[in-house]
Amino acid sequence: MKTVSCRTFALLLMSTVGTWAQQAPIMAVNATIGSPVAVITDANGNLYFSTDGDLSGFDDSRVFKVDRSGVLTVIAGNSVDGYSGDGRPAVNAQLNHPGGLAFDKAGNLYIADSWNYCVRKVTPAGVITTAAGIGTGGYSGDGGPATSAQFYAPQDVAFDGAGNLYVADVFFGQGGSPGSAMYADGWVRKISPNGIISTVAGSGCPPCTGSMPAIGTPAAAIPLSWVRGVAVDSAANLYISNYQYGPLPPVGNDYVFEVSPSGLFVADFRGGFTVPTGVAFDGAGNLYVADTGNNRVRKVTAAGIVTTVAGSGAQGYSGDGGLAVQADLNQPTGIAFDSGGNLYIADWGNQRIRKVSSGGGNISTAAGGGSVSVPSTGPPAISNVVNGASFQQGVVSNSWITIQGTNLSPTTDTWANAILNGKLPTSLGAVSVNVSGLPAYIYYVSPNQINAIAPNIDTSGFPVGVNVTLSVTVSTPKGTRSEEHTSELQSLTNL
């Protein structure tokens, strides 16, 4: 056997679409997910949630869907933080720490794309665009088109019955002197159905002083801090959750504001909240607040009575199958109701979506907590090929090769259970490998490495191409389709 070393490498990344065998569906309760930030349901009873990574610091900026049968699919984001993809399928686009979610009446999904300083829109056909924001941080644009406006870090989005979109936005800053405390300054922006943006709450005055505003004060004159959530009731009143982050007054007051349709501050709900985040309404018009710092979800009646509906107050994970008020949560953030009155909780620290049943108030896990990784919808990318004969870059005929890269496989597997009648496999799960057009026998696959046996090829001075092909199933609101993504690394080899 002749040893071949690599002289030059050229990388060619290709992505093609065709009809291919679909992988087994992933059940949401069997999946491992990042930390969910926001949750929402649609009119058909499907559940959606956004994630921005996990507690280890791993980023996973995606939006997921759980259908009524419990199957989990990706709706937007390829898991790689960034900004890309407008005008193309949302599953292949990049998001950057997505937050709140909202549907308009036409079924378009809006995403608070926080670290991209914008709001993204996913159509029912699965195509993503930027609905508001220019992609650079700032505060500008009132009175003009939202597509020309600036945001700092959109946290949440919500529609009213008239089709106006509300965006909770926040700026993080620091006092003027060295060592000064960090603070947050917040606004709520409103985008009309014809696309014109304005500010409806938040004065934008860092750092400022003052006290709680008087009833009847224009909401746009109220200093807000870390605005985490927005919701609109059936009477078009706007509710804003505000976490007092930093020294801006009123210090120590974490509360929920109520703003009238005419833009006036009409009430605030405190209720002992600590870091209130997501806000939502049930079918009876009661307000619910994710009381993140207290590891609870609270209910506020029309009379202003506050009670706990989920969470014991202890930070942890327990209680499935029992009463929600006795269960442990871990920094719940987003909340939403379905048409049946079931409450869904983005249990951020537990990396799960919890469900509180409408009848009896028992809690269960609706998504997360499993061991099945959700494949990235980004294409595979080969970074290196090393042969087993010389442990150098390049390919040796009939010898082991190690392929290194990213998104090479959605799972980790070996050929232990794939050898049939003594024949070695040329594919494992969704992965196949070709060397100069001939299939390779695959021993091991993982997201970052593949070990295979190169076929009998002529490497005497000819370019040798190594191809990894990954078959994936992607989801759109109209159903699923299969795609094949191929990465090729070509090497010029010689004796």
CSV table of C-alpha atoms in Angstrom, one decimal:
chain,number,residue,atom,x,y,z
A,1,MET,CA,0.0,0.0,0.0
A,2,LYS,CA,1.3,3.4,-1.0
A,3,THR,CA,1.3,6.3,1.5
A,4,VAL,CA,-0.2,9.5,0.1
A,5,SER,CA,0.1,13.0,1.7
A,6,CYS,CA,-1.9,16.0,0.9
A,7,ARG,CA,-0.4,18.8,-1.1
A,8,THR,CA,-3.2,21.3,-1.2
A,9,PHE,CA,-6.8,21.4,-0.1
A,10,ALA,CA,-9.7,23.4,-1.5
A,11,LEU,CA,-13.0,23.6,0.3
A,12,LEU,CA,-16.3,23.5,-1.6
A,13,LEU,CA,-19.6,23.7,0.2
A,14,MET,CA,-22.7,22.7,-1.7
A,15,SER,CA,-26.3,22.4,-0.7
A,16,THR,CA,-28.9,20.6,-2.9
A,17,VAL,CA,-32.5,19.7,-2.3
A,18,GLY,CA,-34.2,16.5,-3.4
A,19,THR,CA,-36.5,13.7,-2.2
A,20,TRP,CA,-34.8,11.5,0.4
A,21,ALA,CA,-35.8,9.1,3.2
A,22,GLN,CA,-37.1,10.9,6.3
A,23,GLN,CA,-35.7,10.3,9.7
A,24,ALA,CA,-37.8,9.1,12.6
A,25,PRO,CA,-39.7,12.0,14.2
A,26,ILE,CA,-38.4,13.3,17.5
A,27,MET,CA,-40.8,13.4,20.3
A,28,ALA,CA,-40.6,16.6,22.3
A,29,VAL,CA,-40.5,14.8,25.7
A,30,ASN,CA,-37.5,12.7,24.5
A,31,ALA,CA,-35.5,15.7,23.2
A,32,THR,CA,-32.8,17.7,24.8
A,33,ILE,CA,-33.4,21.4,24.3
A,34,GLY,CA,-31.6,24.6,25.2
A,35,SER,CA,-33.0,27.0,27.7
A,36,PRO,CA,-36.5,28.1,26.5
A,37,VAL,CA,-37.2,31.9,26.6
A,38,ALA,CA,-40.7,32.3,25.3
A,39,VAL,CA,-43.6,30.1,24.4
A,40,ILE,CA,-46.8,30.5,22.4
A,41,THR,CA,-49.6,28.4,20.9
A,42,ASP,CA,-51.5,28.7,17.6
A,43,ALA,CA,-55.1,28.3,16.8
A,44,ASN,CA,-54.6,24.6,15.9
A,45,GLY,CA,-53.2,23.7,19.3
A,46,ASN,CA,-49.5,23.6,18.2
A,47,LEU,CA,-46.9,24.8,20.7
A,48,TYR,CA,-43.9,27.0,19.8
A,49,PHE,CA,-40.9,28.1,21.9
A,50,SER,CA,-37.7,29.9,21.4
A,51,THR,CA,-34.3,28.9,22.9
A,52,ASP,CA,-31.1,30.9,23.3
A,53,GLY,CA,-28.7,28.3,24.4
A,54,ASP,CA,-28.1,26.3,27.6
A,55,LEU,CA,-26.7,26.8,31.1
A,56,SER,CA,-23.2,25.7,29.9
A,57,GLY,CA,-23.0,28.7,27.6
A,58,PHE,CA,-23.7,26.7,24.4
A,59,ASP,CA,-25.7,28.8,22.0
A,60,ASP,CA,-28.7,27.3,20.2
A,61,SER,CA,-30.7,30.2,18.7
A,62,ARG,CA,-33.8,28.4,17.3
A,63,VAL,CA,-37.6,28.4,17.4
A,64,PHE,CA,-39.2,25.0,17.8
A,65,LYS,CA,-42.7,23.6,17.2
A,66,VAL,CA,-44.4,20.8,19.1
A,67,ASP,CA,-47.5,19.5,17.2
A,68,ARG,CA,-50.6,18.1,18.9
A,69,SER,CA,-49.1,14.6,18.7
A,70,GLY,CA,-46.0,15.7,20.6
A,71,VAL,CA,-43.5,15.7,17.6
A,72,LEU,CA,-40.8,18.3,17.8
A,73,THR,CA,-39.5,20.1,14.7
A,74,VAL,CA,-37.5,23.2,14.0
A,75,ILE,CA,-39.3,26.3,12.6
A,76,ALA,CA,-36.6,28.9,12.5
A,77,GLY,CA,-32.8,29.0,13.1
A,78,ASN,CA,-30.0,26.7,12.1
A,79,SER,CA,-28.6,26.7,15.7
A,80,VAL,CA,-25.6,29.0,14.7
A,81,ASP,CA,-25.8,32.5,16.2
A,82,GLY,CA,-25.8,35.2,13.6
A,83,TYR,CA,-27.9,37.1,11.1
A,84,SER,CA,-28.7,35.6,7.7
A,85,GLY,CA,-31.3,34.0,5.6
A,86,ASP,CA,-33.8,36.7,4.7
A,87,GLY,CA,-35.9,35.6,1.7
A,88,ARG,CA,-35.1,31.9,2.2
A,89,PRO,CA,-36.3,29.0,4.4
A,90,ALA,CA,-36.4,30.1,8.0
A,91,VAL,CA,-34.9,26.7,9.2
A,92,ASN,CA,-31.7,27.6,7.4
A,93,ALA,CA,-31.5,31.1,8.6
A,94,GLN,CA,-29.5,32.5,11.6
A,95,LEU,CA,-31.0,34.0,14.6
A,96,ASN,CA,-29.2,35.6,17.6
A,97,HIS,CA,-30.8,34.9,21.0
A,98,PRO,CA,-34.5,34.9,20.0
A,99,GLY,CA,-37.0,36.1,22.6
A,100,GLY,CA,-40.7,36.6,22.4
A,101,LEU,CA,-43.0,35.2,19.8
A,102,ALA,CA,-46.4,36.3,18.4
A,103,PHE,CA,-48.7,35.4,15.6
A,104,ASP,CA,-50.7,37.8,13.4
A,105,LYS,CA,-54.1,37.0,12.1
A,106,ALA,CA,-52.6,35.8,8.8
A,107,GLY,CA,-50.6,33.1,10.6
A,108,ASN,CA,-47.2,34.8,10.3
A,109,LEU,CA,-44.9,34.2,13.2
A,110,TYR,CA,-43.0,37.2,14.6
A,111,ILE,CA,-39.7,36.7,16.6
A,112,ALA,CA,-38.0,39.2,18.8
A,113,ASP,CA,-34.4,38.6,17.4
A,114,SER,CA,-32.8,40.2,20.4
A,115,TRP,CA,-29.1,40.4,19.6
A,116,ASN,CA,-29.8,41.1,15.9
A,117,TYR,CA,-31.6,44.3,17.0
A,118,CYS,CA,-34.6,43.5,15.0
A,119,VAL,CA,-37.9,41.6,14.7
A,120,ARG,CA,-38.1,38.7,12.2
A,121,LYS,CA,-41.1,37.4,10.4
A,122,VAL,CA,-41.7,33.8,9.3
A,123,THR,CA,-44.5,33.3,6.8
A,124,PRO,CA,-46.9,30.2,6.8
A,125,ALA,CA,-44.7,29.0,3.8
A,126,GLY,CA,-41.7,29.0,6.1
A,127,VAL,CA,-39.8,32.0,4.6
A,128,ILE,CA,-38.1,34.4,6.9
A,129,THR,CA,-37.7,38.2,6.5
A,130,THR,CA,-36.9,41.2,8.7
A,131,ALA,CA,-40.1,42.9,9.7
A,132,ALA,CA,-38.6,45.7,11.8
A,133,GLY,CA,-35.2,47.1,12.5
A,134,ILE,CA,-32.1,47.7,10.4
A,135,GLY,CA,-29.8,45.3,12.3
A,136,THR,CA,-27.7,47.9,14.2
A,137,GLY,CA,-28.4,48.8,17.8
A,138,GLY,CA,-30.0,52.2,18.7
A,139,TYR,CA,-33.2,54.0,19.3
A,140,SER,CA,-34.6,55.8,16.2
A,141,GLY,CA,-37.3,55.8,13.6
A,142,ASP,CA,-40.4,57.0,15.3
A,143,GLY,CA,-42.9,58.3,12.8
A,144,GLY,CA,-41.4,56.4,9.9
A,145,PRO,CA,-41.4,52.8,8.6
A,146,ALA,CA,-40.4,50.2,11.2
A,147,THR,CA,-38.1,48.6,8.6
A,148,SER,CA,-35.9,51.8,8.9
A,149,ALA,CA,-36.0,52.0,12.7
A,150,GLN,CA,-33.4,51.0,15.3
A,151,PHE,CA,-33.9,48.8,18.3
A,152,TYR,CA,-31.4,47.9,21.0
A,153,ALA,CA,-32.4,44.4,22.2
A,154,PRO,CA,-36.0,43.4,21.5
A,155,GLN,CA,-37.3,41.2,24.3
A,156,ASP,CA,-40.9,40.4,23.5
A,157,VAL,CA,-43.6,41.0,20.9
A,158,ALA,CA,-47.4,41.0,21.1
A,159,PHE,CA,-50.4,41.9,18.8
A,160,ASP,CA,-53.6,43.6,19.7
A,161,GLY,CA,-56.9,43.0,18.1
A,162,ALA,CA,-56.4,45.8,15.6
A,163,GLY,CA,-53.2,44.3,14.2
A,164,ASN,CA,-50.8,46.6,16.0
A,165,LEU,CA,-47.5,44.9,17.0
A,166,TYR,CA,-45.9,45.9,20.3
A,167,VAL,CA,-42.2,45.4,20.9
A,168,ALA,CA,-40.5,45.4,24.3
A,169,ASP,CA,-37.0,46.9,23.8
A,170,VAL,CA,-34.2,47.5,26.3
A,171,PHE,CA,-30.8,49.2,26.4
A,172,PHE,CA,-28.1,48.2,28.8
A,173,GLY,CA,-25.7,50.9,30.0
A,174,GLN,CA,-23.3,52.0,32.7
A,175,GLY,CA,-23.0,55.2,34.7
A,176,GLY,CA,-20.6,57.8,33.6
A,177,SER,CA,-17.9,57.2,36.2
A,178,PRO,CA,-15.6,54.2,36.3
A,179,GLY,CA,-17.1,51.4,38.4
A,180,SER,CA,-20.6,52.8,38.1
A,181,ALA,CA,-23.4,50.3,38.3
A,182,MET,CA,-25.0,48.8,35.2
A,183,TYR,CA,-28.6,49.8,34.4
A,184,ALA,CA,-31.3,49.1,31.9
A,185,ASP,CA,-33.5,51.6,30.1
A,186,GLY,CA,-36.6,50.3,28.4
A,187,TRP,CA,-39.3,51.2,25.9
A,188,VAL,CA,-42.3,49.7,24.3
A,189,ARG,CA,-42.6,50.5,20.6
A,190,LYS,CA,-45.7,50.1,18.5
A,191,ILE,CA,-45.8,49.2,14.8
A,192,SER,CA,-49.1,50.0,13.1
A,193,PRO,CA,-50.7,47.7,10.5
A,194,ASN,CA,-49.3,50.0,7.8
A,195,GLY,CA,-45.8,49.6,9.2
A,196,ILE,CA,-45.3,52.9,11.0
A,197,ILE,CA,-43.4,52.8,14.3
A,198,SER,CA,-43.9,54.9,17.5
A,199,THR,CA,-43.1,54.8,21.2
A,200,VAL,CA,-46.0,54.1,23.5
A,201,ALA,CA,-44.2,53.6,26.8
A,202,GLY,CA,-40.8,54.5,28.3
A,203,SER,CA,-39.2,57.9,28.5
A,204,GLY,CA,-35.6,56.9,27.8
A,205,CYS,CA,-33.8,58.9,30.4
A,206,PRO,CA,-30.6,57.1,31.7
A,207,PRO,CA,-29.7,57.8,34.4
A,208,CYS,CA,-32.7,59.6,35.8
A,209,THR,CA,-34.4,60.1,39.2
A,210,GLY,CA,-38.0,60.1,40.3
A,211,SER,CA,-40.8,58.1,41.9
A,212,MET,CA,-43.7,55.9,40.8
A,213,PRO,CA,-45.7,57.9,38.3
A,214,ALA,CA,-49.2,59.2,39.1
A,215,ILE,CA,-52.3,57.6,37.6
A,216,GLY,CA,-53.1,59.3,34.3
A,217,THR,CA,-49.4,60.0,33.4
A,218,PRO,CA,-48.7,59.4,29.7
A,219,ALA,CA,-46.9,56.0,29.5
A,220,ALA,CA,-44.3,57.5,27.1
A,221,ALA,CA,-43.2,59.7,30.0
A,222,ILE,CA,-42.6,56.9,32.5
A,223,PRO,CA,-39.0,55.7,33.0
A,224,LEU,CA,-38.9,51.9,32.4
A,225,SER,CA,-36.0,49.6,33.2
A,226,TRP,CA,-35.6,46.0,31.9
A,227,VAL,CA,-38.9,45.6,30.0
A,228,ARG,CA,-39.2,41.8,29.7
A,229,GLY,CA,-42.8,41.1,28.5
A,230,VAL,CA,-45.8,42.6,26.8
A,231,ALA,CA,-49.4,41.4,26.4
A,232,VAL,CA,-52.6,43.0,25.3
A,233,ASP,CA,-56.1,42.2,26.7
A,234,SER,CA,-59.4,42.0,24.8
A,235,ALA,CA,-60.0,45.7,25.6
A,236,ALA,CA,-56.7,46.8,24.1
A,237,ASN,CA,-55.1,47.6,27.4
A,238,LEU,CA,-51.3,47.0,27.2
A,239,TYR,CA,-49.5,45.2,30.1
A,240,ILE,CA,-45.7,45.6,30.5
A,241,SER,CA,-43.6,43.6,32.9
A,242,ASN,CA,-40.7,45.6,34.2
A,243,TYR,CA,-37.7,44.3,36.1
A,244,GLN,CA,-35.9,47.1,38.0
A,245,TYR,CA,-32.3,46.5,36.9
A,246,GLY,CA,-29.7,48.8,38.3
A,247,PRO,CA,-30.1,52.1,40.3
A,248,LEU,CA,-32.8,53.7,38.2
A,249,PRO,CA,-35.8,54.5,40.3
A,250,PRO,CA,-38.1,53.4,41.6
A,251,VAL,CA,-35.4,51.1,43.0
A,252,GLY,CA,-36.6,47.7,44.3
A,253,ASN,CA,-39.9,47.8,42.5
A,254,ASP,CA,-40.5,45.0,40.1
A,255,TYR,CA,-44.0,45.4,38.7
A,256,VAL,CA,-46.4,45.1,35.8
A,257,PHE,CA,-47.8,48.3,34.3
A,258,GLU,CA,-51.2,48.7,32.7
A,259,VAL,CA,-51.5,51.2,29.9
A,260,SER,CA,-54.8,52.3,28.5
A,261,PRO,CA,-55.6,52.3,24.8
A,262,SER,CA,-55.2,56.1,24.9
A,263,GLY,CA,-51.6,55.7,26.2
A,264,LEU,CA,-52.1,56.6,29.8
A,265,PHE,CA,-50.6,54.8,32.9
A,266,VAL,CA,-53.7,53.4,34.7
A,267,ALA,CA,-52.4,50.8,37.2
A,268,ASP,CA,-49.4,48.9,38.4
A,269,PHE,CA,-49.4,45.4,39.8
A,270,ARG,CA,-46.6,44.6,42.3
A,271,GLY,CA,-47.7,41.5,44.2
A,272,GLY,CA,-44.2,40.8,45.6
A,273,PHE,CA,-42.8,40.0,42.1
A,274,THR,CA,-39.1,39.5,41.7
A,275,VAL,CA,-37.9,39.8,38.1
A,276,PRO,CA,-41.3,39.5,36.4
A,277,THR,CA,-40.9,38.4,32.8
A,278,GLY,CA,-43.5,36.8,30.6
A,279,VAL,CA,-47.1,38.0,30.8
A,280,ALA,CA,-50.3,36.3,29.3
A,281,PHE,CA,-54.0,36.2,29.7
A,282,ASP,CA,-56.3,33.2,30.1
A,283,GLY,CA,-59.7,32.9,28.4
A,284,ALA,CA,-61.4,34.6,31.4
A,285,GLY,CA,-59.2,37.7,31.2
A,286,ASN,CA,-57.0,37.0,34.2
A,287,LEU,CA,-53.5,38.1,33.9
A,288,TYR,CA,-50.6,35.7,34.5
A,289,VAL,CA,-47.0,36.7,35.3
A,290,ALA,CA,-43.9,34.6,35.2
A,291,ASP,CA,-42.4,35.5,38.5
A,292,THR,CA,-38.9,34.5,37.5
A,293,GLY,CA,-37.0,35.4,40.6
A,294,ASN,CA,-39.5,33.6,42.9
A,295,ASN,CA,-39.6,30.5,40.7
A,296,ARG,CA,-43.4,30.8,40.4
A,297,VAL,CA,-46.1,31.7,38.0
A,298,ARG,CA,-48.7,34.1,39.5
A,299,LYS,CA,-52.3,35.0,38.6
A,300,VAL,CA,-53.8,38.5,38.9
A,301,THR,CA,-57.6,38.7,38.8
A,302,ALA,CA,-59.5,41.7,37.5
A,303,ALA,CA,-59.9,42.7,41.1
A,304,GLY,CA,-56.1,42.7,41.6
A,305,ILE,CA,-55.9,39.6,43.7
A,306,VAL,CA,-52.6,37.8,43.3
A,307,THR,CA,-52.3,34.0,43.8
A,308,THR,CA,-49.7,31.4,42.8
A,309,VAL,CA,-50.7,28.9,40.2
A,310,ALA,CA,-47.4,27.1,39.6
A,311,GLY,CA,-44.2,26.7,41.6
A,312,SER,CA,-43.4,26.0,45.2
A,313,GLY,CA,-40.9,28.8,45.4
A,314,ALA,CA,-38.0,26.4,45.6
A,315,GLN,CA,-35.6,26.5,42.7
A,316,GLY,CA,-35.3,23.0,41.1
A,317,TYR,CA,-37.1,20.4,39.1
A,318,SER,CA,-39.8,18.3,40.6
A,319,GLY,CA,-43.5,17.7,40.8
A,320,ASP,CA,-44.5,16.2,37.5
A,321,GLY,CA,-47.8,14.3,37.9
A,322,GLY,CA,-48.8,16.4,40.9
A,323,LEU,CA,-50.2,19.8,41.7
A,324,ALA,CA,-48.4,22.6,39.9
A,325,VAL,CA,-48.3,24.7,43.1
A,326,GLN,CA,-46.3,22.0,44.8
A,327,ALA,CA,-43.8,21.6,41.9
A,328,ASP,CA,-40.4,23.1,41.7
A,329,LEU,CA,-39.5,25.5,38.8
A,330,ASN,CA,-36.2,27.0,37.8
A,331,GLN,CA,-36.5,30.6,36.7
A,332,PRO,CA,-39.6,30.4,34.5
A,333,THR,CA,-39.8,33.0,31.8
A,334,GLY,CA,-42.4,32.8,29.0
A,335,ILE,CA,-46.0,31.7,29.5
A,336,ALA,CA,-48.9,31.0,27.2
A,337,PHE,CA,-52.3,29.4,27.1
A,338,ASP,CA,-53.8,27.1,24.5
A,339,SER,CA,-57.5,27.2,23.5
A,340,GLY,CA,-58.3,24.4,26.1
A,341,GLY,CA,-57.0,26.6,29.0
A,342,ASN,CA,-53.8,24.7,29.5
A,343,LEU,CA,-50.9,26.8,30.7
A,344,TYR,CA,-47.5,26.3,29.2
A,345,ILE,CA,-44.3,27.5,31.0
A,346,ALA,CA,-40.9,28.1,29.6
A,347,ASP,CA,-39.0,26.6,32.5
A,348,TRP,CA,-35.7,28.3,31.6
A,349,GLY,CA,-33.3,26.8,34.2
A,350,ASN,CA,-34.7,23.3,33.8
A,351,GLN,CA,-34.5,23.4,30.0
A,352,ARG,CA,-38.0,22.2,29.7
A,353,ILE,CA,-41.5,23.3,28.7
A,354,ARG,CA,-43.9,22.5,31.6
A,355,LYS,CA,-47.7,22.2,31.1
A,356,VAL,CA,-50.3,22.9,33.8
A,357,SER,CA,-53.6,21.2,32.9
A,358,SER,CA,-56.8,23.3,32.9
A,359,GLY,CA,-58.7,20.7,34.9
A,360,GLY,CA,-57.1,20.0,38.2
A,361,GLY,CA,-53.9,22.1,37.9
A,362,ASN,CA,-51.5,19.1,37.6
A,363,ILE,CA,-48.1,19.7,36.0
A,364,SER,CA,-46.2,17.7,33.4
A,365,THR,CA,-43.3,18.2,31.0
A,366,ALA,CA,-44.3,18.9,27.4
A,367,ALA,CA,-40.8,19.3,25.9
A,368,GLY,CA,-37.2,18.8,26.9
A,369,GLY,CA,-35.5,16.7,29.6
A,370,GLY,CA,-34.7,13.8,27.2
A,371,SER,CA,-31.5,12.7,25.7
A,372,VAL,CA,-32.2,13.0,21.9
A,373,SER,CA,-30.4,15.9,20.3
A,374,VAL,CA,-32.3,18.0,17.8
A,375,PRO,CA,-30.2,18.1,14.6
A,376,SER,CA,-29.0,21.4,13.4
A,377,THR,CA,-30.5,22.5,10.1
A,378,GLY,CA,-27.2,24.0,9.1
A,379,PRO,CA,-25.4,22.1,6.3
A,380,PRO,CA,-22.4,19.8,7.1
A,381,ALA,CA,-19.0,21.4,6.7
A,382,ILE,CA,-15.7,19.4,6.4
A,383,SER,CA,-12.6,21.0,7.8
A,384,ASN,CA,-10.1,18.2,7.5
A,385,VAL,CA,-9.5,14.7,6.3
A,386,VAL,CA,-6.7,12.5,7.8
A,387,ASN,CA,-5.7,9.0,6.7
A,388,GLY,CA,-4.8,6.1,8.9
A,389,ALA,CA,-1.8,5.1,7.0
A,390,SER,CA,0.4,8.1,7.6
A,391,PHE,CA,-1.8,10.1,10.0
A,392,GLN,CA,-1.4,13.0,7.6
A,393,GLN,CA,-3.9,15.0,5.6
A,394,GLY,CA,-5.2,13.2,2.5
A,395,VAL,CA,-6.6,9.8,1.5
A,396,VAL,CA,-5.0,6.4,1.1
A,397,SER,CA,-6.9,3.7,-0.9
A,398,ASN,CA,-8.4,1.0,1.3
A,399,SER,CA,-7.3,2.7,4.5
A,400,TRP,CA,-9.0,4.4,7.4
A,401,ILE,CA,-9.9,8.0,7.1
A,402,THR,CA,-11.0,10.5,9.8
A,403,ILE,CA,-13.2,13.3,8.6
A,404,GLN,CA,-13.5,16.3,10.9
A,405,GLY,CA,-15.9,19.2,10.7
A,406,THR,CA,-19.2,20.5,12.0
A,407,ASN,CA,-22.8,19.3,11.5
A,408,LEU,CA,-21.5,16.0,10.1
A,409,SER,CA,-24.2,13.9,11.8
A,410,PRO,CA,-27.3,14.7,14.0
A,411,THR,CA,-26.4,11.8,16.3
A,412,THR,CA,-23.4,9.6,17.5
A,413,ASP,CA,-23.4,6.0,16.2
A,414,THR,CA,-21.2,3.1,15.2
A,415,TRP,CA,-21.6,0.3,12.7
A,416,ALA,CA,-22.2,-2.3,15.6
A,417,ASN,CA,-25.8,-2.7,14.7
A,418,ALA,CA,-25.6,-1.9,11.0
A,419,ILE,CA,-23.6,-4.8,9.7
A,420,LEU,CA,-26.0,-7.1,7.8
A,421,ASN,CA,-25.0,-10.6,6.5
A,422,GLY,CA,-21.4,-9.6,7.0
A,423,LYS,CA,-21.7,-6.5,4.8
A,424,LEU,CA,-20.2,-3.3,6.1
A,425,PRO,CA,-22.6,-0.3,6.0
A,426,THR,CA,-22.1,2.6,3.5
A,427,SER,CA,-24.5,4.8,5.5
A,428,LEU,CA,-25.2,5.3,9.2
A,429,GLY,CA,-28.5,6.9,10.0
A,430,ALA,CA,-28.7,10.1,8.0
A,431,VAL,CA,-25.0,10.1,6.9
A,432,SER,CA,-23.2,8.7,3.9
A,433,VAL,CA,-19.7,9.2,2.6
A,434,ASN,CA,-18.2,9.1,-0.9
A,435,VAL,CA,-14.6,9.2,-1.9
A,436,SER,CA,-14.0,10.1,-5.5
A,437,GLY,CA,-17.6,9.1,-6.3
A,438,LEU,CA,-17.4,5.7,-4.6
A,439,PRO,CA,-19.1,4.8,-1.3
A,440,ALA,CA,-17.0,4.4,1.8
A,441,TYR,CA,-17.7,2.0,4.7
A,442,ILE,CA,-18.7,4.0,7.7
A,443,TYR,CA,-17.6,2.9,11.2
A,444,TYR,CA,-18.4,5.9,13.4
A,445,VAL,CA,-20.4,9.1,13.0
A,446,SER,CA,-20.8,12.1,15.3
A,447,PRO,CA,-21.5,15.8,14.8
A,448,ASN,CA,-17.8,16.6,14.6
A,449,GLN,CA,-16.1,13.4,13.3
A,450,ILE,CA,-16.6,10.5,11.0
A,451,ASN,CA,-14.4,7.4,10.8
A,452,ALA,CA,-14.6,5.4,7.6
A,453,ILE,CA,-12.7,3.1,5.3
A,454,ALA,CA,-11.8,4.6,1.9
A,455,PRO,CA,-12.7,2.5,-1.2
A,456,ASN,CA,-10.2,1.1,-3.7
A,457,ILE,CA,-9.4,4.3,-5.7
A,458,ASP,CA,-6.5,5.6,-7.8
A,459,THR,CA,-4.8,8.3,-5.8
A,460,SER,CA,-1.7,8.6,-8.1
A,461,GLY,CA,-1.7,12.4,-8.6
A,462,PHE,CA,-5.4,12.7,-9.2
A,463,PRO,CA,-7.7,15.0,-7.1
A,464,VAL,CA,-9.5,13.0,-4.5
A,465,GLY,CA,-12.8,14.4,-3.3
A,466,VAL,CA,-14.4,13.4,0.0
A,467,ASN,CA,-18.2,14.0,0.3
A,468,VAL,CA,-20.3,13.8,3.4
A,469,THR,CA,-24.1,13.8,2.7
A,470,LEU,CA,-26.6,14.4,5.4
A,471,SER,CA,-30.3,13.7,4.9
A,472,VAL,CA,-32.6,15.8,7.1
A,473,THR,CA,-36.3,16.5,7.5
A,474,VAL,CA,-37.3,20.1,7.9
A,475,SER,CA,-40.7,21.5,8.9
A,476,THR,CA,-42.8,24.3,7.6
A,477,PRO,CA,-46.3,25.3,8.6
A,478,LYS,CA,-47.5,23.3,5.6
A,479,GLY,CA,-45.8,20.1,6.6
A,480,THR,CA,-42.4,18.5,6.3
A,481,ARG,CA,-40.0,18.0,3.5
A,482,SER,CA,-36.7,16.1,3.1
A,483,GLU,CA,-33.5,17.8,2.1
A,484,GLU,CA,-30.0,16.5,1.4
A,485,HIS,CA,-27.0,18.6,2.2
A,486,THR,CA,-23.6,17.7,0.9
A,487,SER,CA,-20.1,19.0,1.9
A,488,GLU,CA,-17.1,18.2,-0.3
A,489,LEU,CA,-13.4,18.5,0.5
A,490,GLN,CA,-11.1,18.0,-2.5
A,491,SER,CA,-7.4,17.2,-2.1
A,492,LEU,CA,-4.7,17.0,-4.7
A,493,THR,CA,-2.6,14.0,-3.7
A,494,ASN,CA,0.6,12.5,-5.1
A,495,LEU,CA,2.9,9.5,-4.4
